mmCIF file with all atom_site columns, C-alpha atoms in Angstrom:
data_model
loop_
_atom_site.group_PDB
_atom_site.id
_atom_site.type_symbol
_atom_site.label_atom_id
_atom_site.label_alt_id
_atom_site.label_comp_id
_atom_site.label_asym_id
_atom_site.label_entity_id
_atom_site.label_seq_id
_atom_site.pdbx_PDB_ins_code
_atom_site.Cartn_x
_atom_site.Cartn_y
_atom_site.Cartn_z
_atom_site.occupancy
_atom_site.B_iso_or_equiv
_atom_site.pdbx_formal_charge
_atom_site.auth_seq_id
_atom_site.auth_comp_id
_atom_site.auth_asym_id
_atom_site.auth_atom_id
_atom_site.pdbx_PDB_model_num
ATOM 1   C CA . LYS A 1 1   ? 33.757  22.594  -73.183 1.00 75.00 ? 1   LYS A CA 1
ATOM 2   C CA . GLN A 1 2   ? 35.498  22.960  -69.797 1.00 86.00 ? 2   GLN A CA 1
ATOM 3   C CA . TRP A 1 3   ? 32.477  24.694  -68.446 1.00 85.00 ? 3   TRP A CA 1
ATOM 4   C CA . TYR A 1 4   ? 30.353  21.746  -69.558 1.00 86.00 ? 4   TYR A CA 1
ATOM 5   C CA . GLN A 1 5   ? 32.667  19.192  -67.937 1.00 88.00 ? 5   GLN A CA 1
ATOM 6   C CA . ARG A 1 6   ? 32.741  21.221  -64.735 1.00 88.00 ? 6   ARG A CA 1
ATOM 7   C CA . ARG A 1 7   ? 28.952  21.325  -64.720 1.00 89.00 ? 7   ARG A CA 1
ATOM 8   C CA . VAL A 1 8   ? 28.774  17.566  -65.285 1.00 90.00 ? 8   VAL A CA 1
ATOM 9   C CA . ARG A 1 9   ? 31.146  17.007  -62.353 1.00 89.00 ? 9   ARG A CA 1
ATOM 10  C CA . GLU A 1 10  ? 29.119  19.396  -60.175 1.00 90.00 ? 10  GLU A CA 1
ATOM 11  C CA . LEU A 1 11  ? 25.948  17.608  -61.187 1.00 91.00 ? 11  LEU A CA 1
ATOM 12  C CA . ALA A 1 12  ? 27.526  14.246  -60.372 1.00 92.00 ? 12  ALA A CA 1
ATOM 13  C CA . SER A 1 13  ? 28.672  15.626  -57.023 1.00 91.00 ? 13  SER A CA 1
ATOM 14  C CA . VAL A 1 14  ? 25.201  17.009  -56.320 1.00 93.00 ? 14  VAL A CA 1
ATOM 15  C CA . ARG A 1 15  ? 23.621  13.641  -57.253 1.00 92.00 ? 15  ARG A CA 1
ATOM 16  C CA . LYS A 1 16  ? 26.063  11.854  -54.934 1.00 93.00 ? 16  LYS A CA 1
ATOM 17  C CA . GLU A 1 17  ? 25.295  14.292  -52.101 1.00 93.00 ? 17  GLU A CA 1
ATOM 18  C CA . HIS A 1 18  ? 21.595  13.891  -52.807 1.00 94.00 ? 18  HIS A CA 1
ATOM 19  C CA . GLY A 1 19  ? 21.936  10.101  -52.544 1.00 93.00 ? 19  GLY A CA 1
ATOM 20  C CA . VAL A 1 20  ? 23.848  10.372  -49.264 1.00 94.00 ? 20  VAL A CA 1
ATOM 21  C CA . LEU A 1 21  ? 21.335  12.856  -47.864 1.00 94.00 ? 21  LEU A CA 1
ATOM 22  C CA . THR A 1 22  ? 18.440  10.684  -49.007 1.00 94.00 ? 22  THR A CA 1
ATOM 23  C CA . GLN A 1 23  ? 19.953  7.696   -47.158 1.00 95.00 ? 23  GLN A CA 1
ATOM 24  C CA . LYS A 1 24  ? 20.523  9.816   -44.047 1.00 95.00 ? 24  LYS A CA 1
ATOM 25  C CA . CYS A 1 25  ? 16.945  11.041  -44.285 1.00 96.00 ? 25  CYS A CA 1
ATOM 26  C CA . GLN A 1 26  ? 15.623  7.471   -44.566 1.00 96.00 ? 26  GLN A CA 1
ATOM 27  C CA . VAL A 1 27  ? 17.710  6.410   -41.549 1.00 95.00 ? 27  VAL A CA 1
ATOM 28  C CA . ALA A 1 28  ? 16.390  9.402   -39.610 1.00 96.00 ? 28  ALA A CA 1
ATOM 29  C CA . GLU A 1 29  ? 12.797  8.566   -40.601 1.00 96.00 ? 29  GLU A CA 1
ATOM 30  C CA . LYS A 1 30  ? 13.280  4.961   -39.424 1.00 96.00 ? 30  LYS A CA 1
ATOM 31  C CA . LYS A 1 31  ? 14.722  6.225   -36.129 1.00 96.00 ? 31  LYS A CA 1
ATOM 32  C CA . CYS A 1 32  ? 11.826  8.646   -35.798 1.00 96.00 ? 32  CYS A CA 1
ATOM 33  C CA . THR A 1 33  ? 9.294   5.850   -36.430 1.00 95.00 ? 33  THR A CA 1
ATOM 34  C CA . SER A 1 34  ? 11.099  3.591   -33.952 1.00 96.00 ? 34  SER A CA 1
ATOM 35  C CA . LEU A 1 35  ? 11.227  6.318   -31.309 1.00 96.00 ? 35  LEU A CA 1
ATOM 36  C CA . SER A 1 36  ? 7.559   7.159   -31.871 1.00 96.00 ? 36  SER A CA 1
ATOM 37  C CA . GLN A 1 37  ? 6.661   3.491   -31.334 1.00 97.00 ? 37  GLN A CA 1
ATOM 38  C CA . LYS A 1 38  ? 8.810   3.330   -28.188 1.00 97.00 ? 38  LYS A CA 1
ATOM 39  C CA . ASN A 1 39  ? 7.216   6.538   -26.940 1.00 97.00 ? 39  ASN A CA 1
ATOM 40  C CA . LYS A 1 40  ? 3.749   5.087   -27.501 1.00 97.00 ? 40  LYS A CA 1
ATOM 41  C CA . THR A 1 41  ? 4.721   1.898   -25.655 1.00 97.00 ? 41  THR A CA 1
ATOM 42  C CA . LEU A 1 42  ? 6.177   3.935   -22.790 1.00 97.00 ? 42  LEU A CA 1
ATOM 43  C CA . ARG A 1 43  ? 2.990   5.996   -22.512 1.00 97.00 ? 43  ARG A CA 1
ATOM 44  C CA . GLU A 1 44  ? 0.884   2.811   -22.401 1.00 97.00 ? 44  GLU A CA 1
ATOM 45  C CA . ASN A 1 45  ? 3.182   1.340   -19.742 1.00 97.00 ? 45  ASN A CA 1
ATOM 46  C CA . GLU A 1 46  ? 3.008   4.593   -17.788 1.00 97.00 ? 46  GLU A CA 1
ATOM 47  C CA . LYS A 1 47  ? -0.817  4.433   -17.814 1.00 97.00 ? 47  LYS A CA 1
ATOM 48  C CA . LYS A 1 48  ? -0.751  0.809   -16.639 1.00 97.00 ? 48  LYS A CA 1
ATOM 49  C CA . MET A 1 49  ? 1.748   1.655   -13.905 1.00 97.00 ? 49  MET A CA 1
ATOM 50  C CA . ALA A 1 50  ? -0.355  4.633   -12.808 1.00 97.00 ? 50  ALA A CA 1
ATOM 51  C CA . LYS A 1 51  ? -3.382  2.346   -12.467 1.00 96.00 ? 51  LYS A CA 1
ATOM 52  C CA . SER A 1 52  ? -1.322  -0.217  -10.546 1.00 96.00 ? 52  SER A CA 1
ATOM 53  C CA . LEU A 1 53  ? 0.064   2.504   -8.306  1.00 96.00 ? 53  LEU A CA 1
ATOM 54  C CA . LYS A 1 54  ? -3.413  3.856   -7.597  1.00 96.00 ? 54  LYS A CA 1
ATOM 55  C CA . LEU A 1 55  ? -4.647  0.351   -6.760  1.00 96.00 ? 55  LEU A CA 1
ATOM 56  C CA . ALA A 1 56  ? -1.622  -0.247  -4.514  1.00 97.00 ? 56  ALA A CA 1
ATOM 57  C CA . GLU A 1 57  ? -2.207  3.075   -2.756  1.00 96.00 ? 57  GLU A CA 1
ATOM 58  C CA . SER A 1 58  ? -5.839  2.175   -2.079  1.00 96.00 ? 58  SER A CA 1
ATOM 59  C CA . HIS A 1 59  ? -4.757  -1.219  -0.691  1.00 96.00 ? 59  HIS A CA 1
ATOM 60  C CA . ILE A 1 60  ? -2.168  0.482   1.514   1.00 97.00 ? 60  ILE A CA 1
ATOM 61  C CA . ILE A 1 61  ? -4.769  2.950   2.802   1.00 97.00 ? 61  ILE A CA 1
ATOM 62  C CA . LYS A 1 62  ? -7.260  0.143   3.464   1.00 96.00 ? 62  LYS A CA 1
ATOM 63  C CA . THR A 1 63  ? -4.608  -1.910  5.264   1.00 97.00 ? 63  THR A CA 1
ATOM 64  C CA . ALA A 1 64  ? -3.570  1.109   7.320   1.00 97.00 ? 64  ALA A CA 1
ATOM 65  C CA . GLU A 1 65  ? -7.189  1.731   8.311   1.00 97.00 ? 65  GLU A CA 1
ATOM 66  C CA . GLU A 1 66  ? -7.608  -1.928  9.303   1.00 97.00 ? 66  GLU A CA 1
ATOM 67  C CA . LEU A 1 67  ? -4.370  -1.817  11.274  1.00 97.00 ? 67  LEU A CA 1
ATOM 68  C CA . TYR A 1 68  ? -5.500  1.362   13.036  1.00 97.00 ? 68  TYR A CA 1
ATOM 69  C CA . SER A 1 69  ? -8.773  -0.352  13.950  1.00 96.00 ? 69  SER A CA 1
ATOM 70  C CA . VAL A 1 70  ? -6.919  -3.387  15.320  1.00 97.00 ? 70  VAL A CA 1
ATOM 71  C CA . VAL A 1 71  ? -4.630  -1.148  17.380  1.00 96.00 ? 71  VAL A CA 1
ATOM 72  C CA . GLN A 1 72  ? -7.655  0.789   18.718  1.00 96.00 ? 72  GLN A CA 1
ATOM 73  C CA . ASN A 1 73  ? -9.357  -2.484  19.688  1.00 96.00 ? 73  ASN A CA 1
ATOM 74  C CA . LYS A 1 74  ? -6.172  -3.677  21.393  1.00 96.00 ? 74  LYS A CA 1
ATOM 75  C CA . ASN A 1 75  ? -5.884  -0.407  23.313  1.00 95.00 ? 75  ASN A CA 1
ATOM 76  C CA . ASN A 1 76  ? -9.542  -0.643  24.371  1.00 96.00 ? 76  ASN A CA 1
ATOM 77  C CA . LEU A 1 77  ? -9.014  -4.220  25.564  1.00 96.00 ? 77  LEU A CA 1
ATOM 78  C CA . LEU A 1 78  ? -5.924  -3.180  27.516  1.00 95.00 ? 78  LEU A CA 1
ATOM 79  C CA . ARG A 1 79  ? -7.900  -0.383  29.179  1.00 95.00 ? 79  ARG A CA 1
ATOM 80  C CA . GLU A 1 80  ? -10.713 -2.806  30.062  1.00 96.00 ? 80  GLU A CA 1
ATOM 81  C CA . ARG A 1 81  ? -8.142  -5.261  31.385  1.00 95.00 ? 81  ARG A CA 1
ATOM 82  C CA . THR A 1 82  ? -6.590  -2.563  33.549  1.00 94.00 ? 82  THR A CA 1
ATOM 83  C CA . VAL A 1 83  ? -10.008 -1.597  34.922  1.00 94.00 ? 83  VAL A CA 1
ATOM 84  C CA . MET A 1 84  ? -10.839 -5.246  35.641  1.00 94.00 ? 84  MET A CA 1
ATOM 85  C CA . ALA A 1 85  ? -7.487  -5.756  37.356  1.00 92.00 ? 85  ALA A CA 1
ATOM 86  C CA . LYS A 1 86  ? -8.211  -2.777  39.615  1.00 92.00 ? 86  LYS A CA 1
ATOM 87  C CA . GLU A 1 87  ? -11.708 -4.137  40.354  1.00 91.00 ? 87  GLU A CA 1
ATOM 88  C CA . ILE A 1 88  ? -10.252 -7.562  41.185  1.00 89.00 ? 88  ILE A CA 1
ATOM 89  C CA . GLU A 1 89  ? -7.659  -5.955  43.423  1.00 87.00 ? 89  GLU A CA 1
ATOM 90  C CA . LEU A 1 90  ? -10.390 -3.971  45.185  1.00 87.00 ? 90  LEU A CA 1
ATOM 91  C CA . LEU A 1 91  ? -12.524 -7.094  45.661  1.00 86.00 ? 91  LEU A CA 1
ATOM 92  C CA . GLN A 1 92  ? -9.537  -9.007  47.021  1.00 82.00 ? 92  GLN A CA 1
ATOM 93  C CA . THR A 1 93  ? -8.860  -6.164  49.447  1.00 82.00 ? 93  THR A CA 1
ATOM 94  C CA . GLN A 1 94  ? -12.504 -6.212  50.528  1.00 78.00 ? 94  GLN A CA 1
ATOM 95  C CA . LEU A 1 95  ? -12.383 -9.993  50.993  1.00 74.00 ? 95  LEU A CA 1
ATOM 96  C CA . CYS A 1 96  ? -9.316  -9.660  53.160  1.00 71.00 ? 96  CYS A CA 1
ATOM 97  C CA . ASP A 1 97  ? -11.200 -7.176  55.325  1.00 64.00 ? 97  ASP A CA 1
ATOM 98  C CA . VAL A 1 98  ? -14.072 -9.632  55.972  1.00 59.00 ? 98  VAL A CA 1
ATOM 99  C CA . PRO A 1 99  ? -13.732 -11.188 59.450  1.00 58.00 ? 99  PRO A CA 1
ATOM 100 C CA . GLN A 1 100 ? -12.757 -14.831 59.401  1.00 59.00 ? 100 GLN A CA 1
ATOM 101 C CA . TYR A 1 101 ? -15.159 -15.603 62.279  1.00 54.00 ? 101 TYR A CA 1
ATOM 102 C CA . ILE A 1 102 ? -18.036 -17.806 61.168  1.00 54.00 ? 102 ILE A CA 1
ATOM 103 C CA . PRO A 1 103 ? -20.554 -18.571 63.936  1.00 54.00 ? 103 PRO A CA 1
ATOM 104 C CA . LYS A 1 104 ? -20.816 -22.191 64.935  1.00 57.00 ? 104 LYS A CA 1
ATOM 105 C CA . LEU A 1 105 ? -24.079 -23.689 63.763  1.00 54.00 ? 105 LEU A CA 1
ATOM 106 C CA . ASP A 1 106 ? -26.091 -25.472 66.369  1.00 55.00 ? 106 ASP A CA 1
ATOM 107 C CA . LEU A 1 107 ? -27.448 -28.457 64.427  1.00 54.00 ? 107 LEU A CA 1
ATOM 108 C CA . CYS A 1 108 ? -29.813 -29.452 67.199  1.00 57.00 ? 108 CYS A CA 1
ATOM 109 C CA . GLN A 1 109 ? -31.431 -26.035 67.190  1.00 57.00 ? 109 GLN A CA 1
ATOM 110 C CA . ALA A 1 110 ? -31.638 -26.103 63.371  1.00 52.00 ? 110 ALA A CA 1
ATOM 111 C CA . GLU A 1 111 ? -33.380 -29.483 63.452  1.00 55.00 ? 111 GLU A CA 1
ATOM 112 C CA . ARG A 1 112 ? -35.854 -28.224 65.988  1.00 55.00 ? 112 ARG A CA 1
ATOM 113 C CA . ASP A 1 113 ? -36.533 -25.140 63.859  1.00 56.00 ? 113 ASP A CA 1
ATOM 114 C CA . VAL A 1 114 ? -37.279 -27.347 60.848  1.00 54.00 ? 114 VAL A CA 1
ATOM 115 C CA . ILE A 1 115 ? -39.538 -29.709 62.813  1.00 55.00 ? 115 ILE A CA 1
ATOM 116 C CA . THR A 1 116 ? -41.429 -27.041 64.707  1.00 54.00 ? 116 THR A CA 1
ATOM 117 C CA . PRO A 1 117 ? -41.562 -23.850 62.728  1.00 49.00 ? 117 PRO A CA 1
ATOM 118 C CA . SER A 1 118 ? -42.386 -20.775 64.732  1.00 49.00 ? 118 SER A CA 1
#
């Protein structure tokens, strides 16, 4: 009889443990499902962010190329401006070297030349 009562108590204890373990298992399954869903969402977000990053990188590269082109054009214009400034300086120097003497025009002679061409 004692053996029977002990077995009943053991069985009751095992049932209680089984119930507790079943609840723990259900909680763990819910957590697993929740984490799986979060993981899926994170992967989708990661893909979207990767696409956005790739697009941003291409925009940055394009902008950098445009900026490089603008800088090259500016440098070319500065070189041309420097060359023109030197040409202007040379022309001004040459103008300064021209004698200021301008021969006096004899209007009477000019009128005669027009009236009686040679």
